[in-house]
mmCIF file of C-alpha atoms in Angstrom:
data_model
loop_
_atom_site.group_PDB
_atom_site.id
_atom_site.type_symbol
_atom_site.label_atom_id
_atom_site.label_comp_id
_atom_site.label_asym_id
_atom_site.label_seq_id
_atom_site.Cartn_x
_atom_site.Cartn_y
_atom_site.Cartn_z
ATOM 1 C CA MET A 1 0.041 -0.074 -0.016
ATOM 2 C CA PRO A 2 1.604 3.377 -0.908
ATOM 3 C CA THR A 3 2.749 5.682 1.919
ATOM 4 C CA ARG A 4 3.253 9.395 2.371
ATOM 5 C CA ASN A 5 5.156 10.991 5.133
ATOM 6 C CA GLY A 6 5.279 7.468 6.891
ATOM 7 C CA HIS A 7 1.469 7.024 6.998
ATOM 8 C CA HIS A 8 -0.446 4.383 4.984
ATOM 9 C CA LEU A 9 -2.772 5.708 2.453
ATOM 10 C CA ASP A 10 -6.166 3.935 2.225
ATOM 11 C CA THR A 11 -7.941 4.430 -0.964
ATOM 12 C CA SER A 12 -11.473 3.266 -1.929
ATOM 13 C CA ASP A 13 -14.486 4.633 -3.849
ATOM 14 C CA VAL A 14 -16.172 6.098 -0.803
ATOM 15 C CA VAL A 15 -15.174 6.927 2.827
ATOM 16 C CA ILE A 16 -18.111 6.940 5.261
ATOM 17 C CA VAL A 17 -17.530 9.047 8.492
ATOM 18 C CA GLY A 18 -19.655 7.444 11.100
ATOM 19 C CA ALA A 19 -19.970 3.854 12.459
ATOM 20 C CA GLY A 20 -23.525 4.063 13.628
ATOM 21 C CA ALA A 21 -26.798 2.668 12.197
ATOM 22 C CA VAL A 22 -26.775 5.117 9.406
ATOM 23 C CA GLY A 23 -23.228 4.884 8.482
ATOM 24 C CA ALA A 24 -23.579 1.164 8.321
ATOM 25 C CA ALA A 25 -26.397 1.196 6.385
ATOM 26 C CA CYS A 26 -24.882 3.498 3.785
ATOM 27 C CA ALA A 27 -21.860 1.193 3.893
ATOM 28 C CA TYR A 28 -23.901 -1.941 3.495
ATOM 29 C CA TYR A 29 -25.816 -0.550 0.382
ATOM 30 C CA ALA A 30 -22.885 1.068 -1.310
ATOM 31 C CA ALA A 31 -21.032 -2.276 -1.008
ATOM 32 C CA ARG A 32 -23.957 -4.048 -2.607
ATOM 33 C CA SER A 33 -23.695 -1.513 -5.483
ATOM 34 C CA GLY A 34 -20.220 -2.667 -6.038
ATOM 35 C CA LEU A 35 -18.219 0.128 -4.429
ATOM 36 C CA SER A 36 -15.288 -0.215 -2.198
ATOM 37 C CA VAL A 37 -16.172 1.266 1.068
ATOM 38 C CA THR A 38 -13.872 2.526 4.078
ATOM 39 C CA VAL A 39 -15.619 3.510 7.190
ATOM 40 C CA VAL A 40 -13.900 5.645 9.884
ATOM 41 C CA ASP A 41 -15.044 6.679 13.402
ATOM 42 C CA ARG A 42 -13.389 8.388 16.148
ATOM 43 C CA GLY A 43 -15.037 6.119 18.575
ATOM 44 C CA ALA A 44 -16.525 2.461 18.489
ATOM 45 C CA VAL A 45 -19.058 0.993 16.379
ATOM 46 C CA ALA A 46 -22.371 2.495 17.564
ATOM 47 C CA GLY A 47 -20.634 4.593 20.038
ATOM 48 C CA GLY A 48 -22.870 7.674 19.640
ATOM 49 C CA THR A 49 -26.573 8.083 19.116
ATOM 50 C CA THR A 50 -26.901 4.551 18.125
ATOM 51 C CA GLY A 51 -25.669 3.068 21.169
ATOM 52 C CA ALA A 52 -27.933 5.081 23.236
ATOM 53 C CA GLY A 53 -31.276 4.430 21.291
ATOM 54 C CA GLU A 54 -34.031 1.900 21.737
ATOM 55 C CA GLY A 55 -34.018 0.391 18.166
ATOM 56 C CA ASN A 56 -37.329 1.689 17.370
ATOM 57 C CA LEU A 57 -38.342 0.922 13.515
ATOM 58 C CA LEU A 58 -41.641 3.049 13.514
ATOM 59 C CA VAL A 59 -44.212 4.244 11.118
ATOM 60 C CA SER A 60 -46.716 5.011 13.589
ATOM 61 C CA ASP A 61 -45.281 8.439 14.800
ATOM 62 C CA LYS A 62 -44.895 9.985 11.548
ATOM 63 C CA GLU A 63 -47.248 12.335 9.684
ATOM 64 C CA PRO A 64 -47.864 11.651 5.957
ATOM 65 C CA GLY A 65 -44.949 13.255 4.013
ATOM 66 C CA PRO A 66 -41.388 12.691 2.916
ATOM 67 C CA GLU A 67 -40.326 11.126 6.526
ATOM 68 C CA LEU A 68 -43.162 8.613 6.367
ATOM 69 C CA ASP A 69 -42.425 7.621 2.856
ATOM 70 C CA LEU A 70 -38.740 7.006 3.885
ATOM 71 C CA ALA A 71 -40.003 4.984 7.002
ATOM 72 C CA LEU A 72 -42.267 2.750 4.976
ATOM 73 C CA LEU A 73 -39.365 1.772 2.585
ATOM 74 C CA SER A 74 -37.064 1.224 5.404
ATOM 75 C CA ALA A 75 -39.895 -1.034 6.985
ATOM 76 C CA ARG A 76 -39.596 -3.012 3.860
ATOM 77 C CA LEU A 77 -35.785 -3.102 3.792
ATOM 78 C CA TRP A 78 -35.581 -3.874 7.431
ATOM 79 C CA ARG A 79 -37.638 -7.081 6.743
ATOM 80 C CA GLU A 80 -35.009 -8.008 4.065
ATOM 81 C CA LEU A 81 -32.244 -7.496 6.295
ATOM 82 C CA ALA A 82 -33.564 -9.517 9.103
ATOM 83 C CA ALA A 83 -33.649 -12.320 6.755
ATOM 84 C CA ALA A 84 -29.948 -11.754 5.438
ATOM 85 C CA LEU A 85 -28.343 -10.615 8.856
ATOM 86 C CA PRO A 86 -27.923 -12.916 11.959
ATOM 87 C CA PRO A 87 -30.736 -13.342 14.588
ATOM 88 C CA GLU A 88 -28.442 -11.416 17.120
ATOM 89 C CA ILE A 89 -29.871 -8.067 15.752
ATOM 90 C CA GLU A 90 -33.124 -9.019 17.499
ATOM 91 C CA TYR A 91 -35.474 -7.926 14.865
ATOM 92 C CA GLU A 92 -38.854 -8.093 16.346
ATOM 93 C CA THR A 93 -42.101 -7.265 14.619
ATOM 94 C CA LYS A 94 -44.069 -6.709 17.617
ATOM 95 C CA GLY A 95 -46.108 -3.846 16.396
ATOM 96 C CA GLY A 96 -46.889 -0.518 18.232
ATOM 97 C CA LEU A 97 -49.934 0.611 20.238
ATOM 98 C CA VAL A 98 -50.786 4.253 20.463
ATOM 99 C CA VAL A 99 -53.350 5.043 23.380
ATOM 100 C CA ALA A 100 -55.417 8.190 24.193
ATOM 101 C CA GLY A 101 -56.292 9.082 27.558
ATOM 102 C CA ASP A 102 -59.602 11.059 26.476
ATOM 103 C CA GLU A 103 -62.106 11.374 23.814
ATOM 104 C CA PRO A 104 -60.376 14.613 21.967
ATOM 105 C CA ALA A 105 -56.886 12.938 22.103
ATOM 106 C CA LEU A 106 -58.651 9.720 20.597
ATOM 107 C CA ALA A 107 -60.277 11.746 17.855
ATOM 108 C CA ALA A 108 -56.829 13.256 16.777
ATOM 109 C CA LEU A 109 -55.204 9.951 16.832
ATOM 110 C CA ARG A 110 -57.802 8.594 14.690
ATOM 111 C CA THR A 111 -57.598 11.405 12.237
ATOM 112 C CA LEU A 112 -53.937 10.846 11.934
ATOM 113 C CA SER A 113 -54.124 7.097 11.515
ATOM 114 C CA GLU A 114 -56.770 7.735 8.654
ATOM 115 C CA ALA A 115 -54.305 10.248 6.812
ATOM 116 C CA GLN A 116 -51.499 7.344 7.534
ATOM 117 C CA THR A 117 -53.546 4.752 6.093
ATOM 118 C CA ALA A 118 -54.020 6.657 2.636
ATOM 119 C CA ALA A 119 -50.054 6.778 2.710
ATOM 120 C CA GLY A 120 -49.792 3.136 3.100
ATOM 121 C CA VAL A 121 -49.702 2.412 6.941
ATOM 122 C CA ALA A 122 -51.534 -0.443 8.156
ATOM 123 C CA SER A 123 -53.470 0.299 11.460
ATOM 124 C CA THR A 124 -56.375 -1.015 13.427
ATOM 125 C CA HIS A 125 -58.682 1.208 15.664
ATOM 126 C CA LEU A 126 -59.122 -0.227 19.073
ATOM 127 C CA PRO A 127 -62.159 0.880 21.396
ATOM 128 C CA ALA A 128 -61.503 1.039 25.112
ATOM 129 C CA GLY A 129 -62.898 -2.421 25.677
ATOM 130 C CA ARG A 130 -60.374 -3.976 23.437
ATOM 131 C CA LEU A 131 -57.333 -2.286 24.751
ATOM 132 C CA HIS A 132 -56.695 -5.167 27.239
ATOM 133 C CA ASP A 133 -56.863 -7.696 24.652
ATOM 134 C CA ALA A 134 -53.720 -6.205 23.064
ATOM 135 C CA GLU A 135 -51.911 -5.158 26.131
ATOM 136 C CA PRO A 136 -53.537 -6.832 29.352
ATOM 137 C CA HIS A 137 -51.569 -4.709 31.922
ATOM 138 C CA LEU A 138 -52.557 -1.440 30.618
ATOM 139 C CA ALA A 139 -54.234 1.006 33.089
ATOM 140 C CA PRO A 140 -57.924 1.200 33.045
ATOM 141 C CA GLY A 141 -59.933 4.308 31.914
ATOM 142 C CA LEU A 142 -58.184 4.872 28.466
ATOM 143 C CA ALA A 143 -60.339 6.123 25.739
ATOM 144 C CA GLY A 144 -58.916 3.852 23.015
ATOM 145 C CA GLY A 145 -56.078 3.426 20.670
ATOM 146 C CA VAL A 146 -54.612 2.608 17.415
ATOM 147 C CA LEU A 147 -52.770 -0.589 16.570
ATOM 148 C CA TYR A 148 -49.831 -0.378 14.191
ATOM 149 C CA PRO A 149 -48.584 -3.972 12.935
ATOM 150 C CA GLN A 150 -45.781 -2.453 10.840
ATOM 151 C CA ASP A 151 -43.889 -1.003 13.890
ATOM 152 C CA ALA A 152 -40.780 -3.115 14.799
ATOM 153 C CA GLN A 153 -37.728 -2.992 16.704
ATOM 154 C CA VAL A 154 -34.006 -4.079 16.541
ATOM 155 C CA GLN A 155 -31.000 -4.157 18.928
ATOM 156 C CA PRO A 156 -29.432 -1.022 17.677
ATOM 157 C CA ALA A 157 -25.674 -1.522 18.314
ATOM 158 C CA LEU A 158 -25.791 -5.303 17.232
ATOM 159 C CA ALA A 159 -27.642 -4.212 14.110
ATOM 160 C CA ALA A 160 -24.993 -1.691 13.106
ATOM 161 C CA ALA A 161 -22.261 -4.283 13.830
ATOM 162 C CA HIS A 162 -23.646 -6.965 11.553
ATOM 163 C CA LEU A 163 -24.416 -4.329 8.808
ATOM 164 C CA LEU A 164 -20.929 -3.130 8.842
ATOM 165 C CA ARG A 165 -19.580 -6.894 9.014
ATOM 166 C CA ALA A 166 -21.725 -7.776 5.975
ATOM 167 C CA SER A 167 -20.747 -4.949 4.019
ATOM 168 C CA GLY A 168 -17.181 -5.904 3.902
ATOM 169 C CA ALA A 169 -15.968 -2.341 4.488
ATOM 170 C CA ARG A 170 -12.447 -1.619 5.671
ATOM 171 C CA LEU A 171 -12.959 -0.123 9.359
ATOM 172 C CA HIS A 172 -10.905 2.541 11.107
ATOM 173 C CA LEU A 173 -12.149 2.920 14.568
ATOM 174 C CA GLY A 174 -10.813 5.303 17.314
ATOM 175 C CA ALA A 175 -9.581 7.664 14.410
ATOM 176 C CA GLU A 176 -10.925 10.955 14.397
ATOM 177 C CA VAL A 177 -11.199 12.946 11.102
ATOM 178 C CA THR A 178 -9.265 16.143 11.408
ATOM 179 C CA ALA A 179 -9.622 17.481 7.848
ATOM 180 C CA VAL A 180 -11.663 16.913 4.656
ATOM 181 C CA LEU A 181 -9.351 16.769 1.895
ATOM 182 C CA ARG A 182 -10.172 18.871 -1.242
ATOM 183 C CA GLY A 183 -8.666 18.923 -4.631
ATOM 184 C CA PRO A 184 -7.466 22.010 -6.535
ATOM 185 C CA GLY A 185 -10.896 22.565 -8.022
ATOM 186 C CA GLY A 186 -12.562 22.122 -4.614
ATOM 187 C CA ALA A 187 -13.721 18.509 -5.130
ATOM 188 C CA VAL A 188 -13.514 16.305 -2.002
ATOM 189 C CA ARG A 189 -10.712 13.575 -2.262
ATOM 190 C CA GLY A 190 -10.823 12.172 0.896
ATOM 191 C CA VAL A 191 -10.208 12.601 4.928
ATOM 192 C CA ARG A 192 -7.369 13.184 7.061
ATOM 193 C CA THR A 193 -6.973 11.215 10.356
ATOM 194 C CA PRO A 194 -3.864 11.245 12.793
ATOM 195 C CA ARG A 195 -3.132 7.685 11.283
ATOM 196 C CA GLY A 196 -3.142 8.816 7.845
ATOM 197 C CA ASP A 197 -5.122 9.952 4.833
ATOM 198 C CA LEU A 198 -8.106 7.822 3.579
ATOM 199 C CA LEU A 199 -8.544 8.656 0.061
ATOM 200 C CA ALA A 200 -11.605 8.584 -1.970
ATOM 201 C CA PRO A 201 -13.797 10.762 -4.564
ATOM 202 C CA ALA A 202 -16.623 10.565 -2.294
ATOM 203 C CA VAL A 203 -17.134 11.220 1.425
ATOM 204 C CA VAL A 204 -20.335 10.548 3.458
ATOM 205 C CA ASN A 205 -21.008 12.504 6.630
ATOM 206 C CA ALA A 206 -23.013 10.010 8.720
ATOM 207 C CA THR A 207 -21.611 11.572 12.066
ATOM 208 C CA GLY A 208 -25.084 11.890 13.611
ATOM 209 C CA THR A 209 -25.252 14.869 16.181
ATOM 210 C CA TRP A 210 -21.779 15.924 15.267
ATOM 211 C CA ALA A 211 -22.492 16.233 11.499
ATOM 212 C CA GLY A 212 -22.158 19.995 11.815
ATOM 213 C CA GLU A 213 -18.656 19.810 12.838
ATOM 214 C CA LEU A 214 -17.723 17.371 9.883
ATOM 215 C CA ALA A 215 -19.623 19.534 7.430
ATOM 216 C CA ALA A 216 -17.551 22.627 8.739
ATOM 217 C CA LEU A 217 -14.250 20.889 7.994
ATOM 218 C CA ALA A 218 -15.726 20.702 4.293
ATOM 219 C CA GLY A 219 -16.554 24.313 4.419
ATOM 220 C CA VAL A 220 -20.222 23.999 4.437
ATOM 221 C CA THR A 221 -23.112 24.296 7.043
ATOM 222 C CA VAL A 222 -25.588 21.767 8.082
ATOM 223 C CA PRO A 223 -27.381 22.989 11.171
ATOM 224 C CA VAL A 224 -27.562 19.871 13.300
ATOM 225 C CA LEU A 225 -28.323 20.345 16.915
ATOM 226 C CA PRO A 226 -28.344 17.814 19.814
ATOM 227 C CA ARG A 227 -31.537 17.237 21.424
ATOM 228 C CA ARG A 228 -31.253 15.058 24.611
ATOM 229 C CA GLY A 229 -33.128 12.167 25.633
ATOM 230 C CA PHE A 230 -33.089 9.634 28.448
ATOM 231 C CA VAL A 231 -34.077 5.887 28.578
ATOM 232 C CA LEU A 232 -34.818 4.100 31.720
ATOM 233 C CA VAL A 233 -34.069 0.267 31.835
ATOM 234 C CA THR A 234 -36.050 -1.874 34.329
ATOM 235 C CA GLU A 235 -34.946 -5.371 36.000
ATOM 236 C CA PRO A 236 -35.753 -8.304 33.753
ATOM 237 C CA LEU A 237 -39.371 -9.153 33.910
ATOM 238 C CA PRO A 238 -41.738 -11.737 32.175
ATOM 239 C CA ARG A 239 -43.200 -10.136 28.925
ATOM 240 C CA VAL A 240 -45.790 -7.711 30.760
ATOM 241 C CA VAL A 241 -45.538 -5.233 27.842
ATOM 242 C CA ARG A 242 -45.945 -7.003 24.584
ATOM 243 C CA ARG A 243 -45.405 -4.100 22.181
ATOM 244 C CA LYS A 244 -44.113 -0.700 21.978
ATOM 245 C CA VAL A 245 -46.910 1.400 23.767
ATOM 246 C CA TYR A 246 -46.912 5.132 23.984
ATOM 247 C CA ALA A 247 -49.451 7.981 24.713
ATOM 248 C CA ALA A 248 -50.685 9.969 21.944
ATOM 249 C CA ASP A 249 -49.018 13.135 22.930
ATOM 250 C CA TYR A 250 -45.560 11.664 21.862
ATOM 251 C CA VAL A 251 -46.302 12.483 18.369
ATOM 252 C CA ALA A 252 -46.741 16.019 19.106
ATOM 253 C CA ASP A 253 -43.487 16.007 21.134
ATOM 254 C CA VAL A 254 -41.592 14.457 18.201
ATOM 255 C CA ALA A 255 -42.834 17.324 15.736
ATOM 256 C CA SER A 256 -42.359 20.036 18.275
ATOM 257 C CA ASP A 257 -39.758 22.645 17.782
ATOM 258 C CA SER A 258 -39.584 23.448 21.425
ATOM 259 C CA ALA A 259 -36.054 23.576 23.347
ATOM 260 C CA ALA A 260 -37.802 22.991 26.594
ATOM 261 C CA LEU A 261 -38.130 19.705 28.515
ATOM 262 C CA GLN A 262 -40.902 17.461 26.972
ATOM 263 C CA THR A 263 -41.761 13.974 28.363
ATOM 264 C CA SER A 264 -44.322 11.462 27.222
ATOM 265 C CA ALA A 265 -44.779 7.823 28.096
ATOM 266 C CA VAL A 266 -43.184 5.488 25.795
ATOM 267 C CA VAL A 267 -42.872 1.846 27.068
ATOM 268 C CA GLU A 268 -41.792 -1.392 25.676
ATOM 269 C CA GLY A 269 -40.818 -4.951 26.503
ATOM 270 C CA THR A 270 -37.753 -6.576 25.106
ATOM 271 C CA PRO A 271 -36.865 -10.160 24.148
ATOM 272 C CA ALA A 272 -34.232 -10.189 27.101
ATOM 273 C CA GLY A 273 -36.827 -9.164 29.823
ATOM 274 C CA PRO A 274 -36.108 -5.640 30.921
ATOM 275 C CA VAL A 275 -38.745 -2.857 30.040
ATOM 276 C CA LEU A 276 -37.478 0.193 28.338
ATOM 277 C CA ILE A 277 -38.911 3.467 29.306
ATOM 278 C CA GLY A 278 -38.934 6.790 27.518
ATOM 279 C CA ALA A 279 -39.332 9.593 26.107
ATOM 280 C CA SER A 280 -37.826 12.749 26.792
ATOM 281 C CA ARG A 281 -36.680 15.558 24.644
ATOM 282 C CA GLU A 282 -34.935 18.706 25.379
ATOM 283 C CA ARG A 283 -32.321 21.009 23.641
ATOM 284 C CA VAL A 284 -29.555 21.608 26.233
ATOM 285 C CA GLY A 285 -26.424 21.346 23.983
ATOM 286 C CA PHE A 286 -24.088 18.430 24.859
ATOM 287 C CA ASP A 287 -24.715 18.439 28.752
ATOM 288 C CA ARG A 288 -24.631 15.059 30.046
ATOM 289 C CA THR A 289 -25.718 15.625 33.680
ATOM 290 C CA LEU A 290 -28.138 13.107 34.894
ATOM 291 C CA SER A 291 -31.560 14.856 35.283
ATOM 292 C CA VAL A 292 -33.425 13.297 38.360
ATOM 293 C CA GLU A 293 -36.427 15.350 37.466
ATOM 294 C CA VAL A 294 -36.437 13.823 33.919
ATOM 295 C CA ILE A 295 -36.058 10.344 35.420
ATOM 296 C CA ARG A 296 -38.810 10.845 37.925
ATOM 297 C CA ARG A 297 -41.140 12.066 35.229
ATOM 298 C CA LEU A 298 -40.659 9.049 32.924
ATOM 299 C CA ALA A 299 -41.088 6.557 35.824
ATOM 300 C CA ALA A 300 -44.342 8.157 37.007
ATOM 301 C CA ARG A 301 -45.873 8.394 33.541
ATOM 302 C CA ALA A 302 -44.860 4.890 32.774
ATOM 303 C CA ALA A 303 -46.345 3.585 36.171
ATOM 304 C CA ALA A 304 -49.448 5.619 35.085
ATOM 305 C CA LEU A 305 -49.767 3.673 31.894
ATOM 306 C CA PHE A 306 -48.780 0.318 33.259
ATOM 307 C CA PRO A 307 -49.454 0.208 36.932
ATOM 308 C CA VAL A 308 -47.887 -3.207 37.240
ATOM 309 C CA LEU A 309 -44.639 -1.193 36.612
ATOM 310 C CA ALA A 310 -44.886 0.885 39.954
ATOM 311 C CA GLY A 311 -43.129 -1.367 42.046
ATOM 312 C CA VAL A 312 -40.505 -2.518 39.720
ATOM 313 C CA ARG A 313 -36.778 -1.551 39.972
ATOM 314 C CA VAL A 314 -34.959 0.537 37.508
ATOM 315 C CA MET A 315 -31.661 -0.771 37.201
ATOM 316 C CA ARG A 316 -29.985 2.092 35.093
ATOM 317 C CA ALA A 317 -30.875 5.063 32.890
ATOM 318 C CA TYR A 318 -28.709 6.210 29.797
ATOM 319 C CA GLN A 319 -28.860 9.209 27.734
ATOM 320 C CA GLY A 320 -28.048 10.148 24.142
ATOM 321 C CA PHE A 321 -28.325 13.153 21.765
ATOM 322 C CA ARG A 322 -30.683 13.000 18.763
ATOM 323 C CA PRO A 323 -29.292 14.891 15.895
ATOM 324 C CA TYR A 324 -32.092 17.579 15.132
ATOM 325 C CA LEU A 325 -32.539 19.561 12.068
ATOM 326 C CA PRO A 326 -35.048 22.691 12.208
ATOM 327 C CA ASP A 327 -37.551 21.005 9.657
ATOM 328 C CA HIS A 328 -37.418 17.535 11.262
ATOM 329 C CA LEU A 329 -36.209 15.928 8.080
ATOM 330 C CA PRO A 330 -32.909 14.328 7.685
ATOM 331 C CA ALA A 331 -30.307 15.579 5.225
ATOM 332 C CA ILE A 332 -29.475 13.026 2.630
ATOM 333 C CA GLY A 333 -27.569 13.166 -0.448
ATOM 334 C CA PRO A 334 -25.060 15.122 -2.291
ATOM 335 C CA ASP A 335 -23.891 18.660 -1.178
ATOM 336 C CA PRO A 336 -23.687 20.871 -4.273
ATOM 337 C CA ARG A 337 -21.562 23.394 -2.149
ATOM 338 C CA ALA A 338 -18.730 20.595 -1.837
ATOM 339 C CA PRO A 339 -18.582 18.128 -4.884
ATOM 340 C CA GLY A 340 -18.112 14.697 -3.623
ATOM 341 C CA LEU A 341 -19.518 15.264 -0.214
ATOM 342 C CA LEU A 342 -22.735 13.568 0.789
ATOM 343 C CA HIS A 343 -24.715 14.015 4.166
ATOM 344 C CA ALA A 344 -26.527 11.164 5.762
ATOM 345 C CA CYS A 345 -27.624 12.758 9.083
ATOM 346 C CA GLY A 346 -30.318 14.798 10.993
ATOM 347 C CA HIS A 347 -32.664 12.046 11.525
ATOM 348 C CA GLU A 348 -33.341 12.978 15.130
ATOM 349 C CA GLY A 349 -34.912 9.930 17.035
ATOM 350 C CA ALA A 350 -35.516 7.881 13.935
ATOM 351 C CA GLY A 351 -32.020 7.310 12.482
ATOM 352 C CA ILE A 352 -32.026 3.588 13.183
ATOM 353 C CA GLY A 353 -35.699 3.146 11.648
ATOM 354 C CA LEU A 354 -34.751 5.117 8.615
ATOM 355 C CA ALA A 355 -31.102 3.964 8.150
ATOM 356 C CA PRO A 356 -31.751 1.423 5.263
ATOM 357 C CA ALA A 357 -33.561 3.710 3.018
ATOM 358 C CA THR A 358 -30.936 6.446 3.835
ATOM 359 C CA GLY A 359 -28.354 3.938 2.818
ATOM 360 C CA GLN A 360 -30.214 3.118 -0.520
ATOM 361 C CA LEU A 361 -30.567 6.947 -1.403
ATOM 362 C CA ILE A 362 -26.730 7.328 -0.740
ATOM 363 C CA ALA A 363 -25.974 4.351 -2.873
ATOM 364 C CA ALA A 364 -28.125 5.615 -5.661
ATOM 365 C CA ALA A 365 -26.337 9.057 -5.526
ATOM 366 C CA LEU A 366 -22.904 7.568 -5.466
ATOM 367 C CA THR A 367 -23.512 5.280 -8.470
ATOM 368 C CA ALA A 368 -25.706 7.790 -10.393
ATOM 369 C CA THR A 369 -28.725 5.204 -10.474
ATOM 370 C CA PRO A 370 -32.368 5.929 -9.912
ATOM 371 C CA ALA A 371 -33.297 6.522 -6.395
ATOM 372 C CA PRO A 372 -36.042 4.483 -4.634
ATOM 373 C CA LEU A 373 -37.935 7.530 -3.775
ATOM 374 C CA ASP A 374 -37.729 11.298 -4.215
ATOM 375 C CA ALA A 375 -34.789 12.641 -2.355
ATOM 376 C CA ALA A 376 -35.352 16.390 -2.996
ATOM 377 C CA PRO A 377 -36.950 17.014 0.346
ATOM 378 C CA PHE A 378 -33.901 15.887 2.053
ATOM 379 C CA ARG A 379 -31.276 18.130 0.201
ATOM 380 C CA PRO A 380 -28.451 18.976 2.334
ATOM 381 C CA ASP A 381 -28.226 22.580 1.266
ATOM 382 C CA ARG A 382 -32.013 23.506 1.660
ATOM 383 C CA PHE A 383 -31.158 25.497 4.857
ATOM 384 C CA VAL A 384 -29.065 28.033 2.951
ATOM 385 C CA GLU A 385 -30.398 31.427 3.371
ATOM 386 C CA ARG A 386 -31.093 33.018 0.062
ATOM 387 C CA SER A 387 -30.535 36.804 -0.221
ATOM 388 C CA PRO A 388 -33.332 38.563 -1.985
ATOM 389 C CA ALA A 389 -32.994 39.244 -5.645
#
């Protein structure tokens, strides 16, 4: 392998920066398209947002539009991946149940589900009397709910690891990108790390919450902000929660632009036994301070939804930062401001679910082949302020 200044030079068709679920999916589909792939990350596989996620693959929490289209494509692709990857990724088609506490919330939930149905989402309306058939341990007194059979789950860190392994990509872990290399005409030609240069005519920014920093190294702006969230993990239990169950106000929290703390009840069982409890959202920068207030709120809301959890021990709490963009859509595709740079970032809390479709869009852009859906809404340069004519 050639060297420069004592460093090895790694040359491939594409360098993907970020070894989380999105970067792994980009590597997998790029490799399947016949490209040679190098993946670099300053930490470990799934060391960022992916490792702090619940592994949700959801269509239920998305309004009709580009993100739902991406989610529906990804739901199909995850089914294919589950057949191709080892069972250790813990792909589980358990479905989701969204519940409403009163009649106005139920009416709004049903209006949303009807709009989703027109976009290709399967759902079943459950009156109050049928909720306990679906989830026997739910609290009494709820107004009703909607069952979403397409909702699923994976173990996110293992899914990312097995996608990377299946891609055959060369991995450089614990290697921070310190520069994006540009040619004389401004085109990207690779990245620099302390161990040497990784050369390629294309670089994919799949660095999640830190995507703005990598974009800046290439001289462009992508306004990704961190949105902090906590997850509680209970002691192992028999399967008292069959599905992912959440309160209808969760959908509004996901779509909110507020920087303030928002909490809504999201509860799900896992094959291993522990119950996962969320969800909180707040914009506090990269503050990792453990918030007792958030943990108290999440535990109280979960016990209100499932009273059986009231006496259960929480074994640990962990936190992560969702990569948030102002319009709640990810940035996916080539950046015309830096030829050869592509972005795959800004998925907020949906990156694991949306990873396969994102990978397919990136692979299509890299190979100049038709995309599986319209990528225009995800243009990375859509946030550029245009001066008046």
